[in-house]
PDB file of C-alpha atoms in Angstrom:
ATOM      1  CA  UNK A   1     -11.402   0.327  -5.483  1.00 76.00           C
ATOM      2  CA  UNK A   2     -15.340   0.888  -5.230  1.00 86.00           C
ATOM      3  CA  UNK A   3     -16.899   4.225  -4.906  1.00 92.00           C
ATOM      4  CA  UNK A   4     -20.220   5.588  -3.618  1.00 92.00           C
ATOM      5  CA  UNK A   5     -22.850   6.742  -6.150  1.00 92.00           C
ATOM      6  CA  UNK A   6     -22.300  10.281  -4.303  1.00 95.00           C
ATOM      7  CA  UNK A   7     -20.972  13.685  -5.920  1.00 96.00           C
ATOM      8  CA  UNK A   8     -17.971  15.633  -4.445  1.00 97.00           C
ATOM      9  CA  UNK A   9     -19.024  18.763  -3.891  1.00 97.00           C
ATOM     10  CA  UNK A  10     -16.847  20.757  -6.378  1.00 97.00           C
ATOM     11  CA  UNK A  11     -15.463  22.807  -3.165  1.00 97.00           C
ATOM     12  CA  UNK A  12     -13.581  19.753  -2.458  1.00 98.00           C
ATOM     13  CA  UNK A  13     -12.002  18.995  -5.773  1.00 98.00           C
ATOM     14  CA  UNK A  14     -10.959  22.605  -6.084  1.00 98.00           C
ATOM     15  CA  UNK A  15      -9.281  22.356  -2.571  1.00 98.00           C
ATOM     16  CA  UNK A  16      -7.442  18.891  -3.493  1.00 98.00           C
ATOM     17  CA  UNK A  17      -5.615  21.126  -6.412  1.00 98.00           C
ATOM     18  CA  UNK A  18      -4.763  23.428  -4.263  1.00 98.00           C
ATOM     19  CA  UNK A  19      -2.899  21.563  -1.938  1.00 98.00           C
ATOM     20  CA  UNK A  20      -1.066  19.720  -4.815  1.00 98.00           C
ATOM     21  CA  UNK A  21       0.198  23.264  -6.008  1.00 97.00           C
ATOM     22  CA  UNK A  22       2.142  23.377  -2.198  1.00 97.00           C
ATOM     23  CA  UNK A  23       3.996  20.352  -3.185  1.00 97.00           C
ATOM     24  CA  UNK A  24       7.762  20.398  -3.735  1.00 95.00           C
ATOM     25  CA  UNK A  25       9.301  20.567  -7.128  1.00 94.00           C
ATOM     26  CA  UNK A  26      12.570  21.220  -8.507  1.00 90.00           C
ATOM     27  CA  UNK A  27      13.266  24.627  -9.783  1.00 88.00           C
ATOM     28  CA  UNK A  28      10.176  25.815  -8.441  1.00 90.00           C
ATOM     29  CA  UNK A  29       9.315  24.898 -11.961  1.00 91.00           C
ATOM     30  CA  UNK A  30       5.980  23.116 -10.998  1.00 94.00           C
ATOM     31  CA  UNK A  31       5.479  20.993 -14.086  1.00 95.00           C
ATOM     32  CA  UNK A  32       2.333  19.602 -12.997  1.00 97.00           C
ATOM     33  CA  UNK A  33      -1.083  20.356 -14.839  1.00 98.00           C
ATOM     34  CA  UNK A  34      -4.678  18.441 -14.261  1.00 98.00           C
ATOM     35  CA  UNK A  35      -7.896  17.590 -15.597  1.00 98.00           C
ATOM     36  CA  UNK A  36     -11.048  16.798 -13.024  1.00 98.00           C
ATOM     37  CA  UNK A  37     -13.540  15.149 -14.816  1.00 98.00           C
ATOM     38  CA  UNK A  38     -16.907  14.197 -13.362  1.00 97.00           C
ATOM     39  CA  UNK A  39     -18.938  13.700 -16.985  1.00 97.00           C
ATOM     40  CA  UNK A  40     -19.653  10.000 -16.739  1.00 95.00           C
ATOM     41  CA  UNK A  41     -19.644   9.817 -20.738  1.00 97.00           C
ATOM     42  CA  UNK A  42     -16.012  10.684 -21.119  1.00 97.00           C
ATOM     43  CA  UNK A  43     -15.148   8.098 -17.957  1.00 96.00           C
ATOM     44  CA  UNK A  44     -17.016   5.387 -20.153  1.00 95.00           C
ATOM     45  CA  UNK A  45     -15.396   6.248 -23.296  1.00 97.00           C
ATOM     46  CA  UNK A  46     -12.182   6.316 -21.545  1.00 97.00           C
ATOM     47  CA  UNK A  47     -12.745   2.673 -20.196  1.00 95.00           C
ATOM     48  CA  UNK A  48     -14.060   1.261 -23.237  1.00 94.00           C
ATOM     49  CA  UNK A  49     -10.755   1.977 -25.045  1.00 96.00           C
ATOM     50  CA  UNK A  50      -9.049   0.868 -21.783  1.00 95.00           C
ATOM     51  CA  UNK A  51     -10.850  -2.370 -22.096  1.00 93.00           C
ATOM     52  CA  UNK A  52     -10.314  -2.584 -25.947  1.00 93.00           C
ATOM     53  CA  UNK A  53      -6.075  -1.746 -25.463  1.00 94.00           C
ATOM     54  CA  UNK A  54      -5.814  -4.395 -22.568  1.00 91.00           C
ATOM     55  CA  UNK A  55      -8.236  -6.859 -23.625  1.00 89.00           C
ATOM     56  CA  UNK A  56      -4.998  -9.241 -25.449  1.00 89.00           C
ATOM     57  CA  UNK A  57      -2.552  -8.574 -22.799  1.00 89.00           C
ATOM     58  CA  UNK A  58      -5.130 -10.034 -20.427  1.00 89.00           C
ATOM     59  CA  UNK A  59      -6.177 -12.586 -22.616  1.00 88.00           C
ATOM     60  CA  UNK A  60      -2.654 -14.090 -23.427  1.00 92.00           C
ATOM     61  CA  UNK A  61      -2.421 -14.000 -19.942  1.00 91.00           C
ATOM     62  CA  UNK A  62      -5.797 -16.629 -19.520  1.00 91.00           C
ATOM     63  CA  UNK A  63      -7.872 -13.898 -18.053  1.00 89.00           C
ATOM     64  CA  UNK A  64     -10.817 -13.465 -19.775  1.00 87.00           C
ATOM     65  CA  UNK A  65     -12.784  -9.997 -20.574  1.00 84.00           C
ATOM     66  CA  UNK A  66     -15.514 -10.409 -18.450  1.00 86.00           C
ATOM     67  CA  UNK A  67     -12.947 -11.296 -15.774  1.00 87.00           C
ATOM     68  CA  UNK A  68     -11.295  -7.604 -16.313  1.00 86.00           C
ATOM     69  CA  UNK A  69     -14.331  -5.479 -16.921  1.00 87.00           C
ATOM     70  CA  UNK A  70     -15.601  -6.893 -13.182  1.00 86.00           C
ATOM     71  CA  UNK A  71     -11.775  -5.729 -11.965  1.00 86.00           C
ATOM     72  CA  UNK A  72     -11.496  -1.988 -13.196  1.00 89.00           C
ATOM     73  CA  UNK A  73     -15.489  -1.504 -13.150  1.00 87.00           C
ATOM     74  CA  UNK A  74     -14.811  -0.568  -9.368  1.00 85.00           C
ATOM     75  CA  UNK A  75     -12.397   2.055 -10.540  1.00 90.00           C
ATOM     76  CA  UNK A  76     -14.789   3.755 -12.811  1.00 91.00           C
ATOM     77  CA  UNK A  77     -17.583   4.302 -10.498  1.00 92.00           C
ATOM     78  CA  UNK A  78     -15.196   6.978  -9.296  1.00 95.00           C
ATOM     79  CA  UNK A  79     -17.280  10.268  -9.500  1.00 97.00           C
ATOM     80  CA  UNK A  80     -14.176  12.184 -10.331  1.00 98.00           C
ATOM     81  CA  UNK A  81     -11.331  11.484 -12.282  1.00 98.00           C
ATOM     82  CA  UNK A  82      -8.112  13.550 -11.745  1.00 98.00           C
ATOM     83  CA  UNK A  83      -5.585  13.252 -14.580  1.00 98.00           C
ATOM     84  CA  UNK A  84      -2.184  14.010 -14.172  1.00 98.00           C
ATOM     85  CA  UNK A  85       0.136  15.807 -16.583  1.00 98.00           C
ATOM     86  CA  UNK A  86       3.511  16.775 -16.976  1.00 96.00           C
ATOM     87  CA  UNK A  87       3.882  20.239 -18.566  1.00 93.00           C
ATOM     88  CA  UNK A  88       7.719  20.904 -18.773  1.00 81.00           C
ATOM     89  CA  UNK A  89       8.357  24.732 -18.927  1.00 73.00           C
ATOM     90  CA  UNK A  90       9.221  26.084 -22.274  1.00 63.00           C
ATOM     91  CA  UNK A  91      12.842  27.297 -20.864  1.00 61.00           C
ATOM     92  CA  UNK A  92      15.635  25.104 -22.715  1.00 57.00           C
ATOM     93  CA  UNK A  93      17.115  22.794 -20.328  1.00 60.00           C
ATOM     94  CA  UNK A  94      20.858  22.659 -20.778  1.00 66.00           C
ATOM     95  CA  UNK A  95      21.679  19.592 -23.030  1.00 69.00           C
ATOM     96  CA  UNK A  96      23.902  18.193 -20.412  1.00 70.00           C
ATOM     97  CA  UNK A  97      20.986  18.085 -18.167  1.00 73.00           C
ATOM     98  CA  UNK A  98      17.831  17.363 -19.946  1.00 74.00           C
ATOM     99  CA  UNK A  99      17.369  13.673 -19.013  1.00 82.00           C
ATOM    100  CA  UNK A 100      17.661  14.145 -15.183  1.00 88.00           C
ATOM    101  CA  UNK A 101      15.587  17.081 -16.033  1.00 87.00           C
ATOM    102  CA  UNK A 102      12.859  14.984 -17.211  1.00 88.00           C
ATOM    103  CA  UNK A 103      13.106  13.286 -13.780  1.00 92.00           C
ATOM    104  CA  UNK A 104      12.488  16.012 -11.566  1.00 92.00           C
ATOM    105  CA  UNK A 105       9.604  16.919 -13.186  1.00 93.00           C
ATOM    106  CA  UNK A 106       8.214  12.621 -12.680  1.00 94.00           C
ATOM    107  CA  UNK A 107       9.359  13.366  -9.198  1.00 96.00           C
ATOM    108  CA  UNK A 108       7.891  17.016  -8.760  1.00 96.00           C
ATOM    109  CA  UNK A 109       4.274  15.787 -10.451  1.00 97.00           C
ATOM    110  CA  UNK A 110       4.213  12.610  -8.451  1.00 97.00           C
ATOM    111  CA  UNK A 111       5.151  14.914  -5.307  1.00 97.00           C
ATOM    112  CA  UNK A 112       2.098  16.880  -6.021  1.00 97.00           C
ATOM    113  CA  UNK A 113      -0.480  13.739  -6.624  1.00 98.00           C
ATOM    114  CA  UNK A 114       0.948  11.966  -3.072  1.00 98.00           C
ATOM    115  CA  UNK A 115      -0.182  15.809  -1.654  1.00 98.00           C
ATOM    116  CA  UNK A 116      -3.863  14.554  -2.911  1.00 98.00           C
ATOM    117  CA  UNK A 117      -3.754  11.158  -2.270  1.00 97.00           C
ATOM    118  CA  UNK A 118      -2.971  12.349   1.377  1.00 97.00           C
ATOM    119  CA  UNK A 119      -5.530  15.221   1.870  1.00 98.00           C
ATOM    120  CA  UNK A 120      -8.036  13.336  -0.004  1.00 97.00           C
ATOM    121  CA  UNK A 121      -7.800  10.723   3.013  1.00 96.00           C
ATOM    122  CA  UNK A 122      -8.182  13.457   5.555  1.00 97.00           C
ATOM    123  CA  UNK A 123     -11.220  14.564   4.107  1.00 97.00           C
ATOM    124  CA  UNK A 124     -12.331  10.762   4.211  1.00 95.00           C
ATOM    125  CA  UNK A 125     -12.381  10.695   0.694  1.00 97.00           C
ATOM    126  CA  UNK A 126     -11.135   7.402  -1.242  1.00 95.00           C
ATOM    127  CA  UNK A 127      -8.397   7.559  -3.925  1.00 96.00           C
ATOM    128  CA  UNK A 128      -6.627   4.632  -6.333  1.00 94.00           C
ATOM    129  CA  UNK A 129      -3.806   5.698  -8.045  1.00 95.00           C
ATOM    130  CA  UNK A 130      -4.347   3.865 -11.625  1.00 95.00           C
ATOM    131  CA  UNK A 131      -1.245   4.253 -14.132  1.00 94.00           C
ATOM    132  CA  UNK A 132      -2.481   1.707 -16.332  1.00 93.00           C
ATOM    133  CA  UNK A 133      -4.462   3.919 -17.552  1.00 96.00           C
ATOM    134  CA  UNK A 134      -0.957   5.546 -19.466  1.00 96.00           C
ATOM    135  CA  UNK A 135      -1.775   2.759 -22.262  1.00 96.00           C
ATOM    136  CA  UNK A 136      -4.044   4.699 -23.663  1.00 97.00           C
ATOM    137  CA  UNK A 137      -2.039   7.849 -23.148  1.00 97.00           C
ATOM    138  CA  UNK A 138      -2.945   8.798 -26.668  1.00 97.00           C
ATOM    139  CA  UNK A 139      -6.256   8.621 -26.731  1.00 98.00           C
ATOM    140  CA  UNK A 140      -7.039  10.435 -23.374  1.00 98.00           C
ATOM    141  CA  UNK A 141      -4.855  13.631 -24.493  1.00 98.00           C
ATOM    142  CA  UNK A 142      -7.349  13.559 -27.408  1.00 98.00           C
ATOM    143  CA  UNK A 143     -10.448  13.022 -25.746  1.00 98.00           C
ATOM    144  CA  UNK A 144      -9.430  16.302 -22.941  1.00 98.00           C
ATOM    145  CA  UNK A 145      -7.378  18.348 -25.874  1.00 98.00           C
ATOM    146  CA  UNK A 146      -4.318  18.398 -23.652  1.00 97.00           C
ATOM    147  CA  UNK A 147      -1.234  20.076 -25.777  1.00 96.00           C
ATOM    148  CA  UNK A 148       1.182  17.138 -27.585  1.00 94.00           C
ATOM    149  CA  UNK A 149       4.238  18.393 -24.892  1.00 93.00           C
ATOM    150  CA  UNK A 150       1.548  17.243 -21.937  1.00 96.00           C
ATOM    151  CA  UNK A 151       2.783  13.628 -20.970  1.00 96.00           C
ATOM    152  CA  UNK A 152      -0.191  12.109 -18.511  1.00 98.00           C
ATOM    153  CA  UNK A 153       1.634  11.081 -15.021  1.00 97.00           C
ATOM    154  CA  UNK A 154      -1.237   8.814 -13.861  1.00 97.00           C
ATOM    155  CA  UNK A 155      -5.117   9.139 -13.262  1.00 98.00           C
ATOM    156  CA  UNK A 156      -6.810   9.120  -9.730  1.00 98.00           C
ATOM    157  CA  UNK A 157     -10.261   7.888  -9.041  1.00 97.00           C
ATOM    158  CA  UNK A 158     -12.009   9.810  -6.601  1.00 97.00           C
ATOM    159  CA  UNK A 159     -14.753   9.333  -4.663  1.00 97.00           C
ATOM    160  CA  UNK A 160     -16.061   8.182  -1.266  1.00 96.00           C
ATOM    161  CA  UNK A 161     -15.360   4.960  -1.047  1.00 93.00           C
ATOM    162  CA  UNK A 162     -17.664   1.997  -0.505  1.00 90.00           C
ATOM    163  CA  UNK A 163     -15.805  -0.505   1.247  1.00 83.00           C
ATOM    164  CA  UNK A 164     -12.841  -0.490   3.647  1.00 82.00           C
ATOM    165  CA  UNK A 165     -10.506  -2.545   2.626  1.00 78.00           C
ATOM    166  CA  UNK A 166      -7.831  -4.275   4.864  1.00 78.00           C
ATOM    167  CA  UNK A 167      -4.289  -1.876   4.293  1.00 82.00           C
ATOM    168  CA  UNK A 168      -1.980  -3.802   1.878  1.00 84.00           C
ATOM    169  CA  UNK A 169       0.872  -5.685   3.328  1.00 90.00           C
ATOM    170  CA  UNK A 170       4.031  -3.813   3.837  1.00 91.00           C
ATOM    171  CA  UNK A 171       7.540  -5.066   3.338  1.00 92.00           C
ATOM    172  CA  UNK A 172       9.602  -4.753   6.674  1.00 90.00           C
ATOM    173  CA  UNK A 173      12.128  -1.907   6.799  1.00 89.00           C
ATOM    174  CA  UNK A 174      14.912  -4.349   7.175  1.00 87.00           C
ATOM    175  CA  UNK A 175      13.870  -5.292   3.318  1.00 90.00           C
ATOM    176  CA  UNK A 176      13.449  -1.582   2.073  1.00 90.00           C
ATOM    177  CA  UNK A 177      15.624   0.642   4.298  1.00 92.00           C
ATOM    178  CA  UNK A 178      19.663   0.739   4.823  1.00 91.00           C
ATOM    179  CA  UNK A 179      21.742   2.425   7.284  1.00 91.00           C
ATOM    180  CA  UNK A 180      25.354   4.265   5.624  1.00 91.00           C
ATOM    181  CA  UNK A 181      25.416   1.527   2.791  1.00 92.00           C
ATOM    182  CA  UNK A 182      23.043  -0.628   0.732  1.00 92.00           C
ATOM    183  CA  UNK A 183      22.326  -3.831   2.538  1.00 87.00           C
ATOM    184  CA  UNK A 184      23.708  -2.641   6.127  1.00 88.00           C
ATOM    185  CA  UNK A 185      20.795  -3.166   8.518  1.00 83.00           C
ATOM    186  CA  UNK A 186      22.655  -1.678  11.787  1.00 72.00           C
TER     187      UNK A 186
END
């Protein structure tokens, strides 16, 4: 959740898109849409209102503000931010099927950030997948002029990364993983 004070060459960036636009997505319809942004001014802004919308949810919580700023100032030394939209295609959906409509396009834009998360690895670049950003939903559709039907997915922070963290712990299969019915372990 810490990033180098180093620049991705551009090259890169580009090349992360790309491979998102190979991932699956139903219909073909490939709902996705994003915004790279490396200007440090509109990451600021964008935290300050972060900071400003969580600063009583953390506070009712007895976490104080300088507590949260040291938390999610990693994130924002991120040279690149990728936002993620959700641009559904201007075809009418069939009534009947609008709702799980509005799922395959979660599914197909979260198919295409897992296609960065991955290649940005392989290029040894570090990623953090931050939906909490989606608070401030709002505001960051203003700040980037993305259209009123855009509905921001999440926001990666990319960069190289300045630490290694240990991997996360893992819940066994046995706990997330069934065989024929829910619960059946054999």
């Amino acid at each position: 959740r810490r990033f180098q004070d180093k620049d991705v060459d551009p090259f890169l960036i580009e090349e992360l898109l790309y491979m998102a636009s190979w991932a699956p997505s139903s219909n073909n319809d490939q709902p996705w849409r994003f915004v790279a942004v490396k200007n440090k001014e509109v990451k600021n802004r964008i935290f300050d209102l972060f900071l400003e919308r969580m600063k009583d949810y953390y506070q009712k919580r007895g976490v104080p503000l300088e507590r949260i700023k040291a938390f999610w100032s990693g994130h924002f030394t991120a040279p690149v931010f990728i936002f993620a939209f959700n641009q559904p295609s201007d075809e009418e959906s069939e009534k009947e099927f609008s709702g799980i409509e509005k799922i395959w396009n979660i599914q197909s834009v979260s198919n295409a950030c897992q296609n960065i998360l991955l290649a940005a690895k392989a290029m040894e670049l570090g990623t953090c997948w931050m939906g909490a950003l989606l608070v401030i939903e709002t505001e960051i559709k203003q700040i980037l002029q993305a259209p009123e039907d855009a509905q921001l997915m999440t926001v990666i922070a990319l960069g190289y990364p300045a630490e290694d963290p240990f991997p996360r712990i893992r819940k066994s299969l046995s706990e997330t993983a069934y065989s024929e019915k829910w619960g059946n372990l054999n």
